[in-house]
XYZ file of C-alpha atoms in Angstrom:
558
model
C 0.000 0.000 0.000
C 1.034 3.657 -0.269
C 0.981 6.602 2.075
C -2.106 8.774 1.840
C -0.036 11.856 1.118
C 1.468 10.191 -1.970
C -1.764 9.139 -3.644
C -1.626 11.581 -6.575
C 1.880 10.576 -7.557
C 1.034 6.922 -7.050
C -2.031 7.212 -9.256
C 0.063 8.450 -12.147
C 2.727 5.813 -11.622
C 0.343 2.930 -11.154
C -1.674 4.126 -14.102
C 1.316 3.308 -16.300
C 1.894 0.051 -14.467
C -1.725 -1.036 -14.654
C -2.037 -0.161 -18.321
C 0.947 -2.334 -19.093
C -0.400 -4.997 -16.757
C -3.739 -4.780 -18.536
C -2.227 -6.349 -21.627
C -0.686 -9.076 -19.501
C -3.995 -9.716 -17.764
C -5.808 -10.068 -21.057
C -3.145 -12.390 -22.376
C -3.374 -14.548 -19.276
C -7.119 -14.875 -19.717
C -6.778 -15.888 -23.343
C -4.122 -18.482 -22.649
C -5.635 -19.948 -19.502
C -9.335 -19.980 -20.317
C -9.090 -22.995 -22.587
C -7.100 -25.008 -20.056
C -9.272 -24.013 -17.110
C -12.397 -24.660 -19.129
C -11.655 -28.366 -19.215
C -11.677 -28.650 -15.425
C -13.871 -25.773 -14.224
C -16.710 -26.905 -11.986
C -20.052 -25.224 -11.352
C -18.869 -24.582 -7.797
C -16.317 -22.005 -8.989
C -16.477 -19.023 -6.646
C -16.559 -15.498 -7.985
C -14.122 -14.568 -5.212
C -11.610 -17.199 -6.341
C -12.020 -16.319 -10.008
C -11.379 -12.605 -9.444
C -8.433 -13.214 -7.123
C -6.743 -15.187 -9.882
C -7.932 -12.947 -12.702
C -6.565 -9.777 -11.096
C -9.125 -7.320 -12.435
C -11.695 -5.273 -10.498
C -15.394 -5.939 -11.082
C -17.419 -2.808 -11.810
C -20.534 -2.495 -9.642
C -23.277 0.050 -9.083
C -26.138 0.539 -6.646
C -28.072 0.749 -4.495
C -31.581 -0.709 -3.971
C -33.941 -2.153 -6.565
C -36.438 0.655 -5.957
C -33.878 3.119 -7.340
C -33.208 0.962 -10.387
C -35.261 2.864 -12.971
C -34.626 6.350 -11.577
C -30.903 6.152 -10.818
C -29.339 2.947 -12.176
C -30.823 2.634 -15.676
C -29.847 6.195 -16.756
C -26.276 5.452 -15.670
C -26.186 2.100 -17.472
C -27.574 3.632 -20.655
C -25.085 6.517 -20.568
C -22.046 4.408 -19.732
C -19.905 2.670 -22.316
C -18.652 0.471 -19.468
C -21.723 -1.229 -18.071
C -21.589 -2.559 -14.503
C -21.584 -6.293 -13.852
C -22.716 -6.074 -10.212
C -25.661 -4.377 -8.527
C -26.632 -4.195 -4.872
C -29.903 -4.055 -2.986
C -31.411 -4.913 0.405
C -34.080 -7.081 1.980
C -35.259 -7.568 5.544
C -36.461 -10.814 7.037
C -39.653 -9.032 8.041
C -40.230 -8.219 4.332
C -40.339 -11.953 3.693
C -42.570 -12.591 6.677
C -45.047 -9.901 5.610
C -45.001 -11.176 1.983
C -43.785 -7.873 0.539
C -43.959 -8.977 -3.100
C -41.803 -6.177 -4.500
C -39.026 -7.020 -2.086
C -39.412 -10.748 -2.618
C -39.358 -10.495 -6.402
C -36.172 -8.435 -6.418
C -34.224 -11.460 -5.167
C -34.523 -13.054 -8.598
C -35.280 -9.942 -10.670
C -31.918 -8.380 -9.818
C -30.070 -10.870 -12.007
C -32.093 -9.979 -15.110
C -30.320 -6.644 -15.062
C -30.755 -4.189 -17.904
C -32.299 -4.733 -21.321
C -32.214 -2.276 -24.207
C -35.580 -2.659 -25.970
C -34.250 -1.077 -29.177
C -31.172 -3.232 -29.708
C -32.228 -6.262 -27.668
C -28.929 -6.097 -25.776
C -29.227 -7.752 -22.378
C -26.856 -7.040 -19.495
C -27.432 -9.557 -16.688
C -26.207 -8.604 -13.236
C -24.372 -10.371 -10.425
C -26.669 -9.590 -7.474
C -25.453 -8.393 -4.086
C -28.064 -8.376 -1.340
C -27.815 -6.841 2.121
C -29.714 -8.694 4.858
C -31.178 -7.224 8.033
C -33.775 -8.702 10.359
C -36.064 -5.667 10.502
C -36.073 -1.948 9.736
C -35.263 0.659 12.359
C -34.487 4.336 12.721
C -30.698 4.395 12.895
C -30.406 7.737 14.650
C -33.065 6.909 17.223
C -31.598 3.485 17.926
C -28.059 4.866 18.222
C -29.212 7.571 20.621
C -31.079 4.996 22.725
C -28.026 2.748 22.974
C -25.771 5.723 23.724
C -28.089 6.919 26.506
C -28.074 3.447 28.081
C -24.277 3.374 27.704
C -23.907 6.688 29.558
C -26.209 5.377 32.259
C -23.950 2.329 32.684
C -20.939 4.661 32.919
C -22.711 6.753 35.538
C -22.596 9.927 33.439
C -25.707 11.837 34.447
C -27.263 14.776 32.568
C -25.742 17.039 35.207
C -22.282 15.547 34.574
C -22.754 15.961 30.828
C -23.493 19.640 31.347
C -20.593 20.050 33.760
C -18.043 18.527 31.372
C -19.424 19.995 28.157
C -20.850 16.800 26.663
C -23.621 17.825 24.282
C -25.066 14.342 23.832
C -24.457 10.740 24.806
C -22.117 8.844 22.473
C -20.349 5.510 22.459
C -17.644 6.236 19.892
C -13.975 6.257 20.809
C -13.787 10.054 21.010
C -15.218 9.684 24.508
C -11.832 8.520 25.805
C -10.265 11.793 24.675
C -12.873 13.540 26.832
C -11.932 11.321 29.780
C -8.282 12.242 29.229
C -9.164 15.939 29.356
C -11.245 15.465 32.515
C -9.514 13.018 34.906
C -12.192 13.513 37.562
C -14.866 12.303 35.134
C -12.738 9.273 34.248
C -12.289 8.499 37.945
C -16.066 8.569 38.493
C -16.617 6.306 35.470
C -14.055 3.822 36.794
C -15.752 3.692 40.195
C -19.167 3.192 38.598
C -17.965 0.347 36.373
C -16.291 -1.397 39.310
C -19.649 -1.331 41.055
C -21.221 -2.961 37.991
C -18.693 -5.808 37.971
C -16.467 -4.381 35.232
C -13.069 -3.333 36.601
C -11.177 -0.828 34.407
C -8.617 0.175 37.031
C -5.807 -1.567 35.163
C -6.415 0.818 32.242
C -3.699 3.484 32.235
C -5.605 5.914 30.052
C -2.866 8.547 29.531
C -0.316 5.869 28.626
C -2.639 4.052 26.207
C -3.704 7.271 24.510
C -0.074 8.346 24.154
C 1.014 4.936 22.845
C -1.177 5.267 19.732
C -0.830 1.619 18.713
C -3.612 -0.637 17.500
C -3.120 -2.911 20.500
C -3.495 0.014 22.907
C -6.558 1.254 21.041
C -8.103 -2.206 21.181
C -7.817 -2.314 24.969
C -10.018 0.776 25.068
C -12.358 -0.660 22.433
C -12.744 -3.835 24.504
C -13.647 -1.812 27.583
C -16.168 0.203 25.583
C -17.745 -2.928 24.087
C -17.991 -4.641 27.484
C -19.856 -1.607 28.810
C -22.102 -1.658 25.727
C -23.088 -5.249 26.543
C -24.144 -4.109 30.024
C -26.149 -1.327 28.375
C -27.729 -3.833 25.981
C -28.748 -6.047 28.905
C -30.535 -3.089 30.441
C -32.305 -2.366 27.147
C -33.362 -6.010 26.806
C -34.938 -5.797 30.248
C -36.862 -2.786 28.944
C -38.166 -4.773 25.967
C -35.593 -3.942 23.284
C -34.575 -6.622 20.795
C -31.225 -7.208 19.114
C -31.074 -8.662 15.640
C -28.179 -11.065 16.171
C -29.902 -12.561 19.220
C -33.146 -12.968 17.274
C -31.344 -14.798 14.459
C -29.536 -17.019 16.951
C -32.845 -17.871 18.605
C -34.113 -19.149 15.249
C -36.799 -16.465 15.032
C -36.137 -15.970 11.307
C -35.042 -19.431 10.175
C -38.010 -19.824 7.823
C -37.397 -16.436 6.215
C -33.673 -17.112 5.811
C -34.432 -20.451 4.156
C -36.848 -18.786 1.750
C -34.242 -16.183 0.805
C -31.675 -18.952 0.343
C -34.063 -20.814 -1.973
C -34.470 -17.687 -4.112
C -30.709 -17.162 -4.220
C -30.175 -20.793 -5.214
C -32.569 -20.385 -8.156
C -30.518 -17.569 -9.695
C -28.055 -18.865 -12.345
C -25.246 -16.612 -11.173
C -22.913 -15.971 -8.260
C -24.831 -14.143 -5.541
C -23.105 -11.938 -2.956
C -24.683 -11.741 0.503
C -24.006 -9.198 3.268
C -25.473 -9.871 6.705
C -25.705 -7.021 9.219
C -23.351 -4.957 7.077
C -21.277 -2.059 8.445
C -21.115 -3.953 11.675
C -18.514 -2.664 14.105
C -18.977 1.100 14.011
C -21.587 1.470 11.275
C -25.330 1.299 10.802
C -25.730 -2.211 12.243
C -23.951 -1.617 15.560
C -26.990 -0.239 17.448
C -28.947 -3.461 16.798
C -26.163 -5.937 17.617
C -25.636 -7.329 21.102
C -21.937 -8.242 20.919
C -19.135 -9.448 18.670
C -19.594 -13.043 19.823
C -23.327 -13.129 19.144
C -22.851 -11.412 15.776
C -20.330 -14.059 14.696
C -22.567 -16.883 15.854
C -25.594 -15.375 14.083
C -23.726 -14.970 10.798
C -22.461 -18.555 10.972
C -25.999 -19.725 11.629
C -27.245 -17.855 8.558
C -24.489 -19.286 6.352
C -25.257 -22.817 7.518
C -28.951 -22.344 6.694
C -28.004 -21.212 3.180
C -25.837 -24.297 2.782
C -28.585 -26.589 4.038
C -30.844 -25.146 1.329
C -28.229 -25.861 -1.339
C -27.510 -22.194 -2.151
C -23.925 -22.978 -3.150
C -23.805 -19.923 -5.420
C -24.023 -17.605 -2.383
C -20.804 -15.869 -1.339
C -20.674 -14.121 2.021
C -19.206 -10.706 2.768
C -17.732 -9.610 6.093
C -18.461 -5.872 6.082
C -17.140 -4.425 9.366
C -16.669 -0.750 8.377
C -13.897 -0.074 10.885
C -10.144 -0.185 11.228
C -7.922 -1.731 13.938
C -6.687 -5.232 13.156
C -7.469 -6.522 16.666
C -11.073 -5.348 16.510
C -11.522 -6.665 12.969
C -10.363 -10.069 14.199
C -12.656 -9.939 17.239
C -15.756 -9.601 15.022
C -14.556 -11.863 12.204
C -16.770 -14.973 11.818
C -13.927 -17.095 10.409
C -12.598 -18.256 7.056
C -15.175 -21.035 6.727
C -18.004 -18.493 6.714
C -16.392 -15.679 4.742
C -15.648 -15.217 1.029
C -15.069 -11.451 0.884
C -14.080 -8.555 3.138
C -15.656 -5.159 2.574
C -14.980 -1.614 3.717
C -17.163 1.372 2.868
C -15.754 4.560 1.345
C -17.735 7.741 1.897
C -15.083 10.164 3.122
C -12.194 11.485 1.070
C -9.098 9.301 1.205
C -6.946 12.431 1.144
C -7.316 12.163 4.924
C -4.475 10.003 6.322
C -6.843 8.710 9.017
C -9.374 7.528 6.428
C -6.636 5.966 4.323
C -5.335 4.098 7.393
C -8.803 2.671 8.100
C -9.035 1.404 4.540
C -5.531 -0.007 4.699
C -6.324 -1.876 7.930
C -9.309 -3.599 6.340
C -7.416 -4.333 3.132
C -4.478 -5.860 4.987
C -6.852 -7.888 7.162
C -8.278 -9.438 3.982
C -4.884 -9.876 2.342
C -3.535 -11.833 5.323
C -6.349 -14.330 4.749
C -6.069 -14.162 0.949
C -9.641 -12.929 0.681
C -10.706 -10.471 -2.018
C -11.827 -6.980 -1.051
C -15.116 -5.591 -2.329
C -15.949 -1.963 -1.642
C -19.612 -2.778 -1.120
C -20.724 0.811 -0.511
C -19.078 3.999 -1.709
C -19.903 7.536 -2.737
C -18.995 11.094 -1.692
C -21.483 12.102 0.984
C -19.836 15.403 1.890
C -21.437 18.395 0.185
C -18.007 19.527 -0.969
C -17.303 16.393 -3.015
C -20.718 15.625 -4.485
C -20.674 15.324 -8.282
C -23.175 18.134 -8.832
C -21.002 20.608 -6.892
C -19.497 22.303 -9.945
C -18.510 25.302 -7.830
C -15.670 23.272 -6.321
C -13.116 22.340 -9.010
C -11.374 19.641 -6.978
C -14.172 17.062 -6.754
C -12.366 14.569 -8.992
C -8.898 15.176 -7.563
C -9.944 15.143 -3.906
C -12.485 12.310 -3.826
C -12.575 10.194 -6.982
C -8.875 10.113 -7.804
C -7.768 8.786 -4.387
C -10.767 6.416 -4.450
C -9.484 4.784 -7.627
C -5.878 5.118 -6.438
C -6.703 2.915 -3.468
C -8.047 0.206 -5.760
C -5.086 0.512 -8.112
C -2.605 0.135 -5.269
C -4.487 -2.667 -3.549
C -3.236 -6.205 -4.001
C -6.647 -7.698 -3.170
C -9.316 -5.203 -4.292
C -11.490 -7.114 -6.755
C -14.868 -5.346 -6.867
C -16.481 -2.021 -6.058
C -20.048 -0.759 -5.845
C -20.516 2.958 -6.361
C -23.804 4.265 -4.966
C -25.031 6.733 -7.562
C -28.230 7.957 -5.931
C -30.095 11.217 -5.504
C -30.424 10.781 -1.748
C -32.319 14.037 -1.411
C -35.380 12.510 -3.100
C -35.598 9.808 -0.442
C -36.985 9.771 3.051
C -34.964 8.237 5.829
C -31.711 8.380 7.722
C -29.481 9.526 4.873
C -31.616 11.953 2.856
C -29.125 14.739 3.680
C -26.375 13.036 1.662
C -27.423 14.787 -1.540
C -26.884 13.641 -5.129
C -23.981 11.238 -5.778
C -24.825 10.362 -9.406
C -21.773 10.891 -11.611
C -23.880 11.488 -14.724
C -25.126 14.847 -13.389
C -21.669 16.340 -14.006
C -20.578 15.865 -17.666
C -16.917 16.674 -17.027
C -16.760 14.351 -14.032
C -18.558 11.597 -15.927
C -16.058 11.873 -18.798
C -13.209 11.367 -16.319
C -15.109 8.476 -14.729
C -15.525 6.793 -18.111
C -11.856 7.352 -18.962
C -10.804 5.723 -15.683
C -13.073 2.722 -16.193
C -11.812 2.211 -19.748
C -8.562 0.953 -18.204
C -8.261 -2.851 -18.684
C -7.860 -3.113 -14.914
C -11.660 -2.917 -14.610
C -13.962 -5.758 -15.589
C -17.333 -4.771 -17.027
C -20.536 -6.582 -17.866
C -20.012 -8.086 -21.303
C -16.420 -9.189 -20.797
C -17.155 -10.548 -17.333
C -19.984 -12.801 -18.504
C -18.000 -13.951 -21.517
C -15.059 -14.966 -19.329
C -17.167 -16.346 -16.487
C -19.334 -18.570 -18.673
C -16.340 -19.970 -20.513
C -14.803 -20.972 -17.184
C -17.939 -22.395 -15.597
C -19.333 -24.236 -18.620
C -16.195 -25.413 -20.367
C -17.399 -23.637 -23.506
C -14.730 -22.056 -25.651
C -14.958 -19.285 -28.225
C -16.985 -20.080 -31.360
C -14.916 -21.784 -34.079
C -15.258 -21.019 -37.764
C -16.383 -24.356 -39.191
C -19.985 -24.363 -37.980
C -22.906 -21.951 -37.623
C -25.555 -21.619 -34.935
C -28.477 -19.194 -34.669
C -31.071 -18.690 -31.931
C -34.322 -16.812 -32.557
C -36.167 -14.950 -31.112
C -33.750 -13.623 -28.532
C -34.757 -12.490 -25.903
C -37.713 -14.850 -25.690
C -40.415 -15.889 -23.264
C -41.748 -18.734 -25.423
C -40.424 -21.275 -27.906
C -36.983 -20.711 -29.406
C -35.939 -21.852 -32.873
C -32.342 -23.124 -33.017
C -30.665 -23.655 -36.405
C -27.215 -24.908 -37.368
C -25.247 -26.035 -40.387
C -24.667 -29.540 -41.703
C -22.921 -32.091 -39.482
C -21.110 -35.267 -40.464
C -22.229 -37.479 -37.595
C -25.015 -35.534 -35.919
C -24.655 -33.197 -32.971
C -25.475 -32.735 -29.293
C -27.392 -29.596 -28.399
C -27.216 -28.567 -24.728
C -28.531 -25.719 -22.596
C -26.524 -24.442 -19.609
C -27.268 -21.917 -16.895
C -24.596 -19.445 -15.792
C -23.482 -21.727 -12.972
C -22.292 -24.178 -15.613
C -25.060 -26.693 -14.915
C -26.436 -28.507 -17.961
C -30.208 -28.259 -17.687
C -31.229 -29.700 -21.072
C -29.544 -31.878 -23.691
C -30.681 -33.485 -26.949
C -28.790 -35.699 -29.400
C -29.627 -34.734 -32.991
C -29.002 -37.193 -35.873
C -27.108 -36.370 -39.072
C -29.207 -34.340 -41.487
C -31.119 -32.462 -38.787
C -30.632 -28.691 -38.835
C -33.339 -27.257 -36.584
C -34.722 -27.741 -33.112
C -37.375 -25.932 -31.091
C -36.594 -25.464 -27.408
C -39.640 -24.763 -25.278
C -37.719 -23.287 -22.341
C -37.856 -26.368 -20.126
C -35.226 -28.431 -18.346
C -34.657 -32.130 -18.973
C -37.091 -32.696 -16.086
C -39.784 -30.721 -17.883
C -39.638 -27.699 -15.563
C -39.923 -24.183 -17.004
C -36.617 -22.353 -16.554
C -36.585 -19.120 -14.607
C -35.986 -15.790 -16.360
C -32.293 -15.156 -16.892
C -29.357 -15.754 -19.208
C -28.644 -19.223 -20.623
C -26.169 -20.700 -23.066
C -27.011 -22.862 -26.078
C -24.117 -25.184 -26.940
C -23.759 -27.203 -30.136
C -21.109 -29.955 -30.239
C -20.842 -31.850 -33.545
C -17.641 -33.697 -32.676
C -15.480 -31.267 -34.621
C -16.636 -27.845 -33.518
C -18.219 -26.466 -30.361
C -20.311 -23.306 -30.731
C -22.077 -21.304 -28.055
C -24.825 -18.719 -28.221
C -26.326 -16.726 -25.354
C -30.086 -16.485 -24.944
C -32.127 -14.363 -22.565
C -35.333 -15.818 -21.151
C -37.858 -13.171 -20.088
């Protein structure tokens, strides 16, 4: 990795390096696809593929309800169409039979279709899972108030020491350092509650400024938060990780897993995302219960046969010790994700990103930036009054990915937040297409071969997962109509000994196969599997093997 202060120079240097590497990457794909195709199994993980491939998957988001208003205009305007799109669903949506939310689980993969040209761009779905909806600010304030009560910080003490509101972030320890008498009272209160912090030398730990020293303070804070959570539970509050562990949502999780399994594509899953210091923290009881709940969810997915699901650990915090404390383990994790909302020109922000990247790299896990976008008014794309939007936010954003050894996917949230109700409506408009100059720079950046876009991704992925190579020249194959929701007419040229016609989904599973005798040149496929079941909407591959040539055509089922 590079120092935050050197990012501009590094971007220029790595730009040259990546461009030259781009040719190497492409060459590697061409020379290895045919050999890998002979042995590739349907169980190939997207995470493993991208780690070996070396490129960064282009993603966009967020939420299926913003698809037509925010995503489609971007896809139509962009020459580099995204291959990944993110959305959300809550277990209570499933329980209440919210049809729009339920349908998005499979509709996401259909992606974008141009009605004029018939071009179809299927999408790798990424779904964020929560148990139920909640007001983030209200929940955070409630937890913080209970936390202050556990610490023995009364409203009078808050006024005396200049604390405007209750918080549970680490800045509180700086306040304790400034006011030793307050820290002494907090220590006495915690001792009375069975939590002894008297071995904490606060001035020494704050001066040490190491991750280990910081984690000692984090551990104390989190232990006090558990005491606060116990008090809230007594008052009737619920925590999402405890509810999942109790099996309260097993049926809903199984139903989601069944929908994920039915999608002929890799499917990325985030559970209780932005966990440690982000939006999920106010509804989580502890690191141990979070880990156990995530493992429980993964096991339910596996029991349902959703082998195409890949699971993201999305902690949204730095400090290697704390990242390890919340980490569910290698057996339950395929990706590690940070979020990027602040400018990486800040050394502190760069360090947080570097901590999460290095945590993933030590475990040889790919990094996906599952949420990103400039939320500060200064750096929003529509702020044409500030000339440094690209240089101060977007350039270091891409510089981080260029310098990263394990960054393999990103999701940029291009949304007009101001049109939405909720916790983050003040974030403004992050759509890059609202600023023509910025969008031109964005497109120029993404034209680098380092980035993997929709068409090239699916071409490479399907060749690896199906064993299907590029079309040869000795045979012809046509599929019409395409896209289609009914019967499909398949035609091919003459064969010497007949041919086998097969249909594959994008997981590489052969779902239909017919042996055609010599002299036959047409076949009608009715959109069913070999078991007679109607296939789900999505992208499929028609493969003709006549013993000499193997040809593949893509078909979209509506």
